[in-house]
């Protein structure tokens, strides 16, 4: 059965078609997808925190309403992705427990503090901008449920990026103090956003196999450079500068280049020793405990309904 299954799987990949939950798949394919999709879901859920902290401090009702909508979207993205991960045979409780126990990764980017309102602009513009760069190719991931979840998520991400860009544009065209606040936020979020794409290609253990299985369509460095090229143009419109004097377009290679990134800092963040790791995990554990009554009530209601149906 495995020989037949493998032949069918390899044909699907060779034809660049879709693998669906009931198709035979190599254990390694299932494992790496469960790893990536669950980490992606955790990133969306933890990613709600930096912005949620500014909902009560938004400068206007309009900004508050937009920020509330964005944070709600991130929660929804998390739920789509947990559902996509569950089709690989692991239930949501187990994924949640791994996160709460500090055993699961989530994106490095959410371990940095959002210090001022301008950070809401920098996060929307740079972090959601990077997420879009990474997620559009994932719409074509070979695993059906993942690719399809990405299509819906990417539509909402573009709104997230536009509202961030608009916050920065308004500040940049405001008072000198507002412009400085926007520039300061861009200075702090630029390098962490570039590192979101993952380690350099020659230090990326999963890339080769993920690309062979049509999960990852472009390498970490390729997407990082593509994102940089987009930000260079948009920074001009914003009237803000990217904090990297080594940015240049490499004519010979046909791609953008940036200055050195602090991969030691990246490793520290991934090891749980970033600026906000402890705070983000503490908040997540608290929120999980505070939400226990909702889960219990929903389970009790479902049990009552089931009993009534079988009565
Ligand atoms: N943060 C945390 N861990 C990271 C990371 C990051 N930014 N980049 C890489 N890593 C980890 C990988 O998970 C891997 O560890 P593991 O084997 O224990 O999982 C290790 O570092 C080596 O990296 P690789 O390049 O070999 O790993 P991948 O092939 O998985 O590539 C990736 C990393 C590009 C992030 C890929 O996993 C991916 O595309 N994931 C889906 C996208 C995603 O998770 N995005 C989160 C962004 S935030 C977000 O979406 C919310 C938005 O609304 C703002």
mmCIF file of C-alpha atoms and ligand atoms in Angstrom:
data_model
loop_
_atom_site.group_PDB
_atom_site.id
_atom_site.type_symbol
_atom_site.label_atom_id
_atom_site.label_comp_id
_atom_site.label_asym_id
_atom_site.label_seq_id
_atom_site.Cartn_x
_atom_site.Cartn_y
_atom_site.Cartn_z
ATOM 1 C CA UNK A 1 0.000 0.000 0.000
ATOM 2 C CA UNK A 2 2.865 2.381 0.897
ATOM 3 C CA UNK A 3 4.634 1.805 -2.449
ATOM 4 C CA UNK A 4 1.394 2.584 -4.284
ATOM 5 C CA UNK A 5 0.699 5.531 -1.996
ATOM 6 C CA UNK A 6 4.177 6.944 -2.433
ATOM 7 C CA UNK A 7 3.942 6.665 -6.232
ATOM 8 C CA UNK A 8 0.592 8.504 -6.178
ATOM 9 C CA UNK A 9 1.980 11.175 -3.799
ATOM 10 C CA UNK A 10 5.076 11.725 -5.924
ATOM 11 C CA UNK A 11 2.890 12.091 -9.019
ATOM 12 C CA UNK A 12 0.759 14.749 -7.264
ATOM 13 C CA UNK A 13 3.910 16.686 -6.329
ATOM 14 C CA UNK A 14 5.448 16.270 -9.808
ATOM 15 C CA UNK A 15 2.235 17.611 -11.374
ATOM 16 C CA UNK A 16 2.205 20.470 -8.842
ATOM 17 C CA UNK A 17 -1.304 19.373 -7.737
ATOM 18 C CA UNK A 18 -2.893 19.294 -4.302
ATOM 19 C CA UNK A 19 -2.445 16.717 -1.529
ATOM 20 C CA UNK A 20 -5.695 16.377 0.426
ATOM 21 C CA UNK A 21 -6.182 15.072 4.010
ATOM 22 C CA UNK A 22 -7.298 11.587 2.938
ATOM 23 C CA UNK A 23 -4.442 11.112 0.440
ATOM 24 C CA UNK A 24 -1.494 8.930 1.397
ATOM 25 C CA UNK A 25 1.455 11.119 2.406
ATOM 26 C CA UNK A 26 4.985 10.433 3.703
ATOM 27 C CA UNK A 27 5.248 10.759 7.510
ATOM 28 C CA UNK A 28 7.838 13.526 7.022
ATOM 29 C CA UNK A 29 5.433 15.553 4.861
ATOM 30 C CA UNK A 30 2.727 15.288 7.531
ATOM 31 C CA UNK A 31 5.211 16.137 10.282
ATOM 32 C CA UNK A 32 6.699 19.241 8.662
ATOM 33 C CA UNK A 33 3.242 20.580 7.754
ATOM 34 C CA UNK A 34 1.961 20.019 11.295
ATOM 35 C CA UNK A 35 5.075 21.837 12.540
ATOM 36 C CA UNK A 36 4.714 24.803 10.191
ATOM 37 C CA UNK A 37 0.921 25.200 10.293
ATOM 38 C CA UNK A 38 0.665 24.915 14.088
ATOM 39 C CA UNK A 39 3.522 27.418 14.507
ATOM 40 C CA UNK A 40 1.773 29.714 12.040
ATOM 41 C CA UNK A 41 -1.465 29.445 14.047
ATOM 42 C CA UNK A 42 0.377 30.135 17.316
ATOM 43 C CA UNK A 43 1.963 33.208 15.678
ATOM 44 C CA UNK A 44 -1.453 34.622 14.809
ATOM 45 C CA UNK A 45 -2.750 34.123 18.361
ATOM 46 C CA UNK A 46 0.334 35.506 20.136
ATOM 47 C CA UNK A 47 0.471 38.254 17.503
ATOM 48 C CA UNK A 48 -2.794 39.683 18.901
ATOM 49 C CA UNK A 49 -1.031 40.871 22.053
ATOM 50 C CA UNK A 50 1.226 43.755 20.904
ATOM 51 C CA UNK A 51 -1.716 45.403 19.138
ATOM 52 C CA UNK A 52 -4.364 44.556 21.755
ATOM 53 C CA UNK A 53 -2.298 46.551 24.269
ATOM 54 C CA UNK A 54 -3.013 49.695 22.177
ATOM 55 C CA UNK A 55 -6.759 49.279 21.647
ATOM 56 C CA UNK A 56 -7.568 51.281 24.805
ATOM 57 C CA UNK A 57 -4.934 53.877 23.888
ATOM 58 C CA UNK A 58 -5.916 54.463 20.251
ATOM 59 C CA UNK A 59 -5.921 58.211 19.412
ATOM 60 C CA UNK A 60 -9.433 58.228 17.885
ATOM 61 C CA UNK A 61 -12.576 56.123 17.679
ATOM 62 C CA UNK A 62 -11.795 55.417 14.006
ATOM 63 C CA UNK A 63 -8.301 54.070 14.866
ATOM 64 C CA UNK A 64 -9.740 52.059 17.775
ATOM 65 C CA UNK A 65 -12.382 50.448 15.535
ATOM 66 C CA UNK A 66 -9.796 49.564 12.868
ATOM 67 C CA UNK A 67 -7.399 48.083 15.451
ATOM 68 C CA UNK A 68 -10.178 46.023 17.076
ATOM 69 C CA UNK A 69 -11.109 44.642 13.631
ATOM 70 C CA UNK A 70 -7.480 43.766 12.899
ATOM 71 C CA UNK A 71 -6.924 41.944 16.205
ATOM 72 C CA UNK A 72 -10.171 40.013 15.673
ATOM 73 C CA UNK A 73 -8.920 39.049 12.193
ATOM 74 C CA UNK A 74 -5.699 37.639 13.699
ATOM 75 C CA UNK A 75 -7.765 35.468 16.055
ATOM 76 C CA UNK A 76 -9.740 34.179 13.063
ATOM 77 C CA UNK A 77 -6.534 33.441 11.146
ATOM 78 C CA UNK A 78 -5.355 31.404 14.120
ATOM 79 C CA UNK A 79 -8.586 29.364 14.123
ATOM 80 C CA UNK A 80 -8.417 28.690 10.333
ATOM 81 C CA UNK A 81 -4.852 27.483 10.761
ATOM 82 C CA UNK A 82 -5.566 25.273 13.812
ATOM 83 C CA UNK A 83 -8.391 23.712 11.758
ATOM 84 C CA UNK A 84 -6.028 23.157 8.808
ATOM 85 C CA UNK A 85 -3.466 21.602 11.188
ATOM 86 C CA UNK A 86 -6.125 19.303 12.703
ATOM 87 C CA UNK A 87 -6.719 17.719 9.275
ATOM 88 C CA UNK A 88 -3.204 16.252 9.699
ATOM 89 C CA UNK A 89 -4.354 14.210 12.679
ATOM 90 C CA UNK A 90 -3.436 16.235 15.742
ATOM 91 C CA UNK A 91 -6.160 17.879 17.827
ATOM 92 C CA UNK A 92 -6.214 21.498 18.833
ATOM 93 C CA UNK A 93 -5.931 20.835 22.587
ATOM 94 C CA UNK A 94 -2.575 19.147 22.092
ATOM 95 C CA UNK A 95 -1.302 22.078 19.988
ATOM 96 C CA UNK A 96 -2.551 24.564 22.598
ATOM 97 C CA UNK A 97 -0.951 22.574 25.434
ATOM 98 C CA UNK A 98 2.386 22.564 23.586
ATOM 99 C CA UNK A 99 2.184 26.356 23.196
ATOM 100 C CA UNK A 100 1.215 26.920 26.847
ATOM 101 C CA UNK A 101 4.030 24.615 27.969
ATOM 102 C CA UNK A 102 6.512 26.726 25.974
ATOM 103 C CA UNK A 103 7.235 23.730 23.726
ATOM 104 C CA UNK A 104 5.889 25.256 20.496
ATOM 105 C CA UNK A 105 7.416 27.970 18.343
ATOM 106 C CA UNK A 106 5.658 31.106 17.199
ATOM 107 C CA UNK A 107 7.027 33.942 15.064
ATOM 108 C CA UNK A 108 10.034 35.748 16.552
ATOM 109 C CA UNK A 109 8.522 39.089 15.624
ATOM 110 C CA UNK A 110 5.934 39.057 18.407
ATOM 111 C CA UNK A 111 8.582 39.005 21.109
ATOM 112 C CA UNK A 112 9.353 42.698 20.562
ATOM 113 C CA UNK A 113 7.569 45.494 22.470
ATOM 114 C CA UNK A 114 5.103 47.941 20.875
ATOM 115 C CA UNK A 115 6.318 51.130 22.610
ATOM 116 C CA UNK A 116 4.226 53.913 21.009
ATOM 117 C CA UNK A 117 1.125 54.338 18.861
ATOM 118 C CA UNK A 118 3.416 54.625 15.828
ATOM 119 C CA UNK A 119 4.336 50.956 16.451
ATOM 120 C CA UNK A 120 0.792 50.100 15.315
ATOM 121 C CA UNK A 121 1.737 51.672 11.993
ATOM 122 C CA UNK A 122 5.142 49.996 11.817
ATOM 123 C CA UNK A 123 3.652 46.587 12.705
ATOM 124 C CA UNK A 124 0.918 46.936 10.064
ATOM 125 C CA UNK A 125 3.309 48.208 7.389
ATOM 126 C CA UNK A 126 6.387 46.065 8.084
ATOM 127 C CA UNK A 127 5.172 42.958 9.968
ATOM 128 C CA UNK A 128 1.939 42.421 8.024
ATOM 129 C CA UNK A 129 3.819 43.459 4.875
ATOM 130 C CA UNK A 130 6.388 40.728 5.518
ATOM 131 C CA UNK A 131 3.618 38.271 6.373
ATOM 132 C CA UNK A 132 1.947 38.980 3.003
ATOM 133 C CA UNK A 133 5.237 38.412 1.155
ATOM 134 C CA UNK A 134 5.565 35.072 2.913
ATOM 135 C CA UNK A 135 1.919 34.061 2.740
ATOM 136 C CA UNK A 136 1.002 34.779 -0.905
ATOM 137 C CA UNK A 137 3.246 31.937 -2.181
ATOM 138 C CA UNK A 138 1.789 29.716 0.580
ATOM 139 C CA UNK A 139 -1.604 30.038 -1.163
ATOM 140 C CA UNK A 140 -0.057 27.571 -3.653
ATOM 141 C CA UNK A 141 1.253 25.181 -0.979
ATOM 142 C CA UNK A 142 0.792 21.574 -2.080
ATOM 143 C CA UNK A 143 -1.287 20.724 1.023
ATOM 144 C CA UNK A 144 -4.880 21.714 0.164
ATOM 145 C CA UNK A 145 -6.240 22.857 3.533
ATOM 146 C CA UNK A 146 -3.178 25.078 4.130
ATOM 147 C CA UNK A 147 -3.203 26.731 0.699
ATOM 148 C CA UNK A 148 -6.936 27.389 0.892
ATOM 149 C CA UNK A 149 -6.682 28.900 4.405
ATOM 150 C CA UNK A 150 -3.971 31.232 3.060
ATOM 151 C CA UNK A 151 -6.200 32.639 0.303
ATOM 152 C CA UNK A 152 -8.678 34.018 2.833
ATOM 153 C CA UNK A 153 -5.948 35.173 5.225
ATOM 154 C CA UNK A 154 -4.038 37.058 2.508
ATOM 155 C CA UNK A 155 -7.154 39.060 1.587
ATOM 156 C CA UNK A 156 -7.434 40.305 5.187
ATOM 157 C CA UNK A 157 -3.656 40.869 5.522
ATOM 158 C CA UNK A 158 -3.703 43.454 2.724
ATOM 159 C CA UNK A 159 -6.188 45.523 4.755
ATOM 160 C CA UNK A 160 -3.855 45.116 7.763
ATOM 161 C CA UNK A 161 -0.895 46.413 5.810
ATOM 162 C CA UNK A 162 -2.811 49.347 4.292
ATOM 163 C CA UNK A 163 -4.031 50.575 7.661
ATOM 164 C CA UNK A 164 -0.480 50.414 9.018
ATOM 165 C CA UNK A 165 0.874 52.343 6.038
ATOM 166 C CA UNK A 166 -1.858 54.966 6.518
ATOM 167 C CA UNK A 167 -1.072 55.414 10.230
ATOM 168 C CA UNK A 168 2.587 56.062 9.363
ATOM 169 C CA UNK A 169 1.697 58.396 6.484
ATOM 170 C CA UNK A 170 -0.514 60.500 8.755
ATOM 171 C CA UNK A 171 2.192 60.706 11.453
ATOM 172 C CA UNK A 172 4.916 61.404 8.918
ATOM 173 C CA UNK A 173 2.876 64.329 7.546
ATOM 174 C CA UNK A 174 2.030 65.523 11.082
ATOM 175 C CA UNK A 175 4.087 67.526 13.579
ATOM 176 C CA UNK A 176 7.876 67.014 13.756
ATOM 177 C CA UNK A 177 7.343 65.033 16.978
ATOM 178 C CA UNK A 178 4.842 62.736 15.224
ATOM 179 C CA UNK A 179 7.212 62.252 12.294
ATOM 180 C CA UNK A 180 10.038 61.385 14.711
ATOM 181 C CA UNK A 181 7.764 58.888 16.522
ATOM 182 C CA UNK A 182 7.003 57.176 13.188
ATOM 183 C CA UNK A 183 10.708 57.102 12.225
ATOM 184 C CA UNK A 184 11.616 55.679 15.637
ATOM 185 C CA UNK A 185 9.068 52.859 15.249
ATOM 186 C CA UNK A 186 10.352 52.014 11.741
ATOM 187 C CA UNK A 187 13.912 51.996 13.129
ATOM 188 C CA UNK A 188 12.925 49.440 15.781
ATOM 189 C CA UNK A 189 10.801 47.133 13.590
ATOM 190 C CA UNK A 190 12.887 47.042 10.382
ATOM 191 C CA UNK A 191 15.486 44.369 11.315
ATOM 192 C CA UNK A 192 13.128 42.089 13.316
ATOM 193 C CA UNK A 193 10.714 42.177 10.333
ATOM 194 C CA UNK A 194 13.475 41.054 7.952
ATOM 195 C CA UNK A 195 14.345 38.206 10.336
ATOM 196 C CA UNK A 196 10.682 37.003 10.284
ATOM 197 C CA UNK A 197 11.496 35.279 6.970
ATOM 198 C CA UNK A 198 13.721 32.820 8.816
ATOM 199 C CA UNK A 199 17.476 32.216 8.924
ATOM 200 C CA UNK A 200 19.716 32.709 5.869
ATOM 201 C CA UNK A 201 19.262 29.974 3.242
ATOM 202 C CA UNK A 202 22.528 28.255 4.150
ATOM 203 C CA UNK A 203 21.302 27.907 7.753
ATOM 204 C CA UNK A 204 17.743 26.809 6.947
ATOM 205 C CA UNK A 205 17.457 23.059 7.644
ATOM 206 C CA UNK A 206 13.810 22.707 6.530
ATOM 207 C CA UNK A 207 13.930 24.688 3.264
ATOM 208 C CA UNK A 208 15.324 22.058 0.898
ATOM 209 C CA UNK A 209 12.707 19.418 1.715
ATOM 210 C CA UNK A 210 9.876 21.982 2.011
ATOM 211 C CA UNK A 211 10.711 23.299 -1.456
ATOM 212 C CA UNK A 212 10.927 19.765 -2.900
ATOM 213 C CA UNK A 213 7.413 19.135 -1.563
ATOM 214 C CA UNK A 214 6.033 22.450 -2.965
ATOM 215 C CA UNK A 215 5.287 23.745 0.523
ATOM 216 C CA UNK A 216 7.879 26.527 0.426
ATOM 217 C CA UNK A 217 7.939 28.123 -3.047
ATOM 218 C CA UNK A 218 10.766 30.609 -2.507
ATOM 219 C CA UNK A 219 13.725 30.526 -0.152
ATOM 220 C CA UNK A 220 13.915 32.636 3.024
ATOM 221 C CA UNK A 221 16.483 34.996 1.462
ATOM 222 C CA UNK A 222 14.541 35.348 -1.801
ATOM 223 C CA UNK A 223 11.381 36.458 0.020
ATOM 224 C CA UNK A 224 13.381 38.714 2.363
ATOM 225 C CA UNK A 225 14.934 40.524 -0.625
ATOM 226 C CA UNK A 226 11.598 40.806 -2.436
ATOM 227 C CA UNK A 227 10.041 42.342 0.688
ATOM 228 C CA UNK A 228 12.949 44.778 1.041
ATOM 229 C CA UNK A 229 12.496 45.985 -2.543
ATOM 230 C CA UNK A 230 8.818 46.740 -1.850
ATOM 231 C CA UNK A 231 9.613 48.598 1.396
ATOM 232 C CA UNK A 232 12.306 50.749 -0.262
ATOM 233 C CA UNK A 233 9.721 52.157 -2.673
ATOM 234 C CA UNK A 234 6.990 52.610 -0.047
ATOM 235 C CA UNK A 235 9.365 54.308 2.434
ATOM 236 C CA UNK A 236 9.893 57.068 -0.148
ATOM 237 C CA UNK A 237 6.134 57.715 -0.291
ATOM 238 C CA UNK A 238 6.035 57.777 3.516
ATOM 239 C CA UNK A 239 8.895 60.247 3.693
ATOM 240 C CA UNK A 240 10.613 57.925 6.198
ATOM 241 C CA UNK A 241 13.990 56.203 5.940
ATOM 242 C CA UNK A 242 14.851 52.506 6.457
ATOM 243 C CA UNK A 243 17.588 52.285 9.141
ATOM 244 C CA UNK A 244 20.163 50.481 6.981
ATOM 245 C CA UNK A 245 22.772 52.356 4.941
ATOM 246 C CA UNK A 246 23.807 49.100 3.231
ATOM 247 C CA UNK A 247 20.549 48.776 1.260
ATOM 248 C CA UNK A 248 21.379 48.612 -2.436
ATOM 249 C CA UNK A 249 20.136 47.017 -5.642
ATOM 250 C CA UNK A 250 22.592 44.409 -6.899
ATOM 251 C CA UNK A 251 22.336 44.869 -10.672
ATOM 252 C CA UNK A 252 24.486 41.815 -11.440
ATOM 253 C CA UNK A 253 22.362 39.485 -9.296
ATOM 254 C CA UNK A 254 19.081 41.347 -9.992
ATOM 255 C CA UNK A 255 18.000 41.646 -6.380
ATOM 256 C CA UNK A 256 17.991 44.010 -3.378
ATOM 257 C CA UNK A 257 20.538 43.616 -0.589
ATOM 258 C CA UNK A 258 20.497 44.752 3.049
ATOM 259 C CA UNK A 259 23.036 45.175 5.808
ATOM 260 C CA UNK A 260 23.983 42.405 8.266
ATOM 261 C CA UNK A 261 21.190 41.122 10.545
ATOM 262 C CA UNK A 262 21.745 40.127 14.168
ATOM 263 C CA UNK A 263 21.258 36.308 13.982
ATOM 264 C CA UNK A 264 22.538 35.951 17.546
ATOM 265 C CA UNK A 265 19.584 38.089 18.666
ATOM 266 C CA UNK A 266 17.320 35.893 16.497
ATOM 267 C CA UNK A 267 18.661 32.743 18.193
ATOM 268 C CA UNK A 268 18.110 34.317 21.613
ATOM 269 C CA UNK A 269 14.502 35.187 20.715
ATOM 270 C CA UNK A 270 13.900 31.638 19.435
ATOM 271 C CA UNK A 271 15.391 30.272 22.658
ATOM 272 C CA UNK A 272 12.744 32.187 24.604
ATOM 273 C CA UNK A 273 15.099 34.948 25.761
ATOM 274 C CA UNK A 274 13.769 37.831 23.620
ATOM 275 C CA UNK A 275 12.512 41.166 25.014
ATOM 276 C CA UNK A 276 8.900 39.996 25.513
ATOM 277 C CA UNK A 277 8.851 36.168 25.369
ATOM 278 C CA UNK A 278 8.057 35.714 29.083
ATOM 279 C CA UNK A 279 5.384 38.439 29.045
ATOM 280 C CA UNK A 280 3.689 37.009 25.911
ATOM 281 C CA UNK A 281 3.601 33.487 27.361
ATOM 282 C CA UNK A 282 2.362 34.727 30.744
ATOM 283 C CA UNK A 283 -0.456 36.650 29.048
ATOM 284 C CA UNK A 284 -1.353 33.615 26.885
ATOM 285 C CA UNK A 285 -1.525 31.325 29.939
ATOM 286 C CA UNK A 286 -3.660 33.884 31.819
ATOM 287 C CA UNK A 287 -6.030 34.269 28.831
ATOM 288 C CA UNK A 288 -6.330 30.469 28.593
ATOM 289 C CA UNK A 289 -7.239 30.188 32.266
ATOM 290 C CA UNK A 290 -9.670 33.128 32.074
ATOM 291 C CA UNK A 291 -11.364 31.396 29.127
ATOM 292 C CA UNK A 292 -11.784 28.005 30.841
ATOM 293 C CA UNK A 293 -15.382 28.789 31.852
ATOM 294 C CA UNK A 294 -16.310 29.448 28.196
ATOM 295 C CA UNK A 295 -14.903 26.077 27.114
ATOM 296 C CA UNK A 296 -16.648 24.310 30.009
ATOM 297 C CA UNK A 297 -19.969 26.014 29.258
ATOM 298 C CA UNK A 298 -19.731 25.157 25.555
ATOM 299 C CA UNK A 299 -18.924 21.517 26.386
ATOM 300 C CA UNK A 300 -21.823 21.296 28.883
ATOM 301 C CA UNK A 301 -24.198 22.798 26.324
ATOM 302 C CA UNK A 302 -23.007 20.370 23.634
ATOM 303 C CA UNK A 303 -23.474 17.413 26.041
ATOM 304 C CA UNK A 304 -27.002 18.574 26.927
ATOM 305 C CA UNK A 305 -27.857 18.936 23.225
ATOM 306 C CA UNK A 306 -26.460 15.470 22.464
ATOM 307 C CA UNK A 307 -28.413 13.916 25.369
ATOM 308 C CA UNK A 308 -31.638 15.562 24.146
ATOM 309 C CA UNK A 309 -31.094 14.273 20.585
ATOM 310 C CA UNK A 310 -30.614 10.712 21.840
ATOM 311 C CA UNK A 311 -33.468 10.883 24.374
HETATM 312 N N1 LIG B 1 10.200 32.823 14.228
HETATM 313 C C1 LIG B 1 10.301 31.674 14.939
HETATM 314 N N2 LIG B 1 10.900 30.554 14.455
HETATM 315 C C2 LIG B 1 11.419 30.626 13.222
HETATM 316 C C3 LIG B 1 11.341 31.781 12.423
HETATM 317 C C4 LIG B 1 10.694 32.908 12.983
HETATM 318 N N3 LIG B 1 10.582 34.058 12.314
HETATM 319 N N4 LIG B 1 11.937 31.526 11.233
HETATM 320 C C5 LIG B 1 12.386 30.255 11.304
HETATM 321 N N5 LIG B 1 12.073 29.717 12.497
HETATM 322 C C6 LIG B 1 12.428 28.373 12.959
HETATM 323 C C7 LIG B 1 11.753 27.309 12.115
HETATM 324 O O1 LIG B 1 10.476 27.004 12.634
HETATM 325 C C8 LIG B 1 12.747 26.160 12.253
HETATM 326 O O2 LIG B 1 12.584 25.555 13.513
HETATM 327 P P1 LIG B 1 11.783 24.156 13.671
HETATM 328 O O3 LIG B 1 12.404 23.196 12.696
HETATM 329 O O4 LIG B 1 11.964 23.785 15.107
HETATM 330 O O5 LIG B 1 10.354 24.470 13.311
HETATM 331 C C9 LIG B 1 14.098 26.867 12.328
HETATM 332 O O6 LIG B 1 13.831 28.207 12.750
HETATM 333 C C10 LIG B 1 14.845 26.863 11.006
HETATM 334 O O7 LIG B 1 14.113 27.624 10.059
HETATM 335 P P2 LIG B 1 13.770 27.026 8.605
HETATM 336 O O8 LIG B 1 13.961 28.111 7.606
HETATM 337 O O9 LIG B 1 14.511 25.732 8.390
HETATM 338 O O10 LIG B 1 12.235 26.668 8.833
HETATM 339 P P3 LIG B 1 11.015 26.769 7.793
HETATM 340 O O11 LIG B 1 11.321 26.074 6.519
HETATM 341 O O12 LIG B 1 9.836 26.348 8.549
HETATM 342 O O13 LIG B 1 10.904 28.346 7.427
HETATM 343 C C11 LIG B 1 9.250 30.048 7.913
HETATM 344 C C12 LIG B 1 10.504 29.295 8.417
HETATM 345 C C13 LIG B 1 9.607 30.815 6.671
HETATM 346 C C14 LIG B 1 8.759 30.986 9.026
HETATM 347 C C15 LIG B 1 8.169 28.994 7.570
HETATM 348 O O14 LIG B 1 7.950 28.191 8.693
HETATM 349 C C16 LIG B 1 6.836 29.628 7.181
HETATM 350 O O15 LIG B 1 6.683 30.106 6.077
HETATM 351 N N6 LIG B 1 5.863 29.580 8.115
HETATM 352 C C17 LIG B 1 4.539 30.071 7.831
HETATM 353 C C18 LIG B 1 4.527 31.569 7.968
HETATM 354 C C19 LIG B 1 4.463 32.016 9.399
HETATM 355 O O16 LIG B 1 4.556 31.263 10.319
HETATM 356 N N7 LIG B 1 4.312 33.313 9.540
HETATM 357 C C20 LIG B 1 4.165 33.897 10.834
HETATM 358 C C21 LIG B 1 4.290 35.377 10.619
HETATM 359 S S1 LIG B 1 3.329 36.234 11.708
HETATM 360 C C22 LIG B 1 1.758 36.164 11.061
HETATM 361 O O17 LIG B 1 1.491 35.459 10.123
HETATM 362 C C23 LIG B 1 0.741 37.012 11.636
HETATM 363 C C24 LIG B 1 0.500 38.163 10.672
HETATM 364 O O18 LIG B 1 -0.872 38.451 10.727
HETATM 365 C C25 LIG B 1 1.293 39.334 11.087
#
